[in-house]
């Protein structure tokens, strides 16, 4: 943002006034200069959708998932004549539309500086070598600019050179009129830049060692020296009418980050919340014919998602929560951005992700099941699926119509595999498939999701059952020797809900006691609220 990465702001926190534009043009010795703001994200995709923009370069973001009105975003990208995407992953919802895909460096491979929200500039040093042909973003931009004929302005060979230019610009014709000024760092050598200690801007002749607190002299960066207090724009409340009676808030969950393109690949982080879900008050669930664990469709006037229902008595009546993270790499139809309208704050242009009018109703399917396979490719011809990675195997929660056996035989290639099946009254069906002693596929189906020991099934793909008794136990999905740990509560140490409840019943009546016994809650601490909730859910006998 400080180097001009916003559509409505120029580099070094300068705006689009004639004075600022002229200043930048002189500093860069540029023959041309942008004179008015560009398009913010929603407006940008509006322009792509109507054909006004013919080429777009998307770097380090996943708008096909994160943007509101996601179906329209997908349509715009599909019709755009040239889509370039720089990413660390080959397969995301956005790279699916790329005509040119460039391998970017990931966070741990980058070398540069970052600035946090207290104005502290810190060195970011790579701790991993770049993968394959991955290159830093600045190098990609400079190479393209040079090939377009702008070689003179993009001759950097090291990130320290970019930093020096950035620092020099911040002090250019500043004279104390602009808050952002790091001109005191403009003369750093590459070695000095590499060894730079964290420091808070401004850093200049007045504050050579940085400045911890701005405005301590009560002078503000306006011509009269006074502050400007701006009242926030009041958003228009969403009206929930008969057709869409519920207010949906889409937000984050504990173990995922943005559109889960990377965190979703980490098995440990997927054990806490492993499917897209809608949380609602138990009385609302009863009103709409839903129960915990049921499948449902959440729909707005812009789109719909299919999710698993969870109950939360802490939610207000008439409101539901649906997480923002799931994408088409991990679910059939779980991208919540497809429901959200593109209503925006008039000042920041931030979309109103927390105010969407929706309705919810049951998603009826003939059967539900678990499909375990080594291939991450999602199965076809289903009403619902959601993928959860385990070490060496992928688990799909699935639901479909008709016969689960007929669906499996028609959809999944099983030729050349040894099969063992267990039949009961439709739709109950189970199958193991292996070759040369290696387990390739396991399938469990029933009228509702069968109860199985997921950790034990995952272990079977690493060490396949060797005798008939083990295979029969695997068909059952349970091991007589291994207790079911339950849903993972503590991701740091892999501690399950059932294990914690058992410890509470055995005398661990505080989070500290649970930590001493099981380690849960003793590392990052993000599971402590759930540990407290579980402690309250178990009746502790009174001492005599």
Short mmCIF file of C-alpha atoms in Angstrom, two decimals, residues 251-258 260 269-270 272-277 321-326:
data_model
loop_
_atom_site.label_atom_id
_atom_site.label_comp_id
_atom_site.label_asym_id
_atom_site.label_seq_id
_atom_site.Cartn_x
_atom_site.Cartn_y
_atom_site.Cartn_z
CA UNK A 251 -16.37 -14.77 8.49
CA UNK A 252 -13.31 -16.70 9.55
CA UNK A 253 -12.81 -19.88 11.49
CA UNK A 254 -9.93 -20.66 13.80
CA UNK A 255 -7.55 -22.77 11.69
CA UNK A 256 -8.01 -21.43 8.15
CA UNK A 257 -6.64 -18.40 6.33
CA UNK A 258 -8.45 -16.50 3.58
CA UNK A 260 -7.52 -21.91 2.29
CA UNK A 269 -5.57 -27.69 10.21
CA UNK A 270 -8.49 -29.47 8.54
CA UNK A 272 -11.12 -29.01 13.54
CA UNK A 273 -13.69 -27.87 10.94
CA UNK A 274 -13.53 -30.26 7.99
CA UNK A 275 -16.55 -29.20 5.89
CA UNK A 276 -18.28 -25.98 4.85
CA UNK A 277 -21.05 -25.38 7.38
CA UNK A 321 -22.87 -17.89 10.19
CA UNK A 322 -21.18 -19.44 7.13
CA UNK A 323 -17.35 -19.48 6.89
CA UNK A 324 -15.66 -17.66 4.02
CA UNK A 325 -12.85 -20.12 3.29
CA UNK A 326 -14.14 -23.03 1.23
#
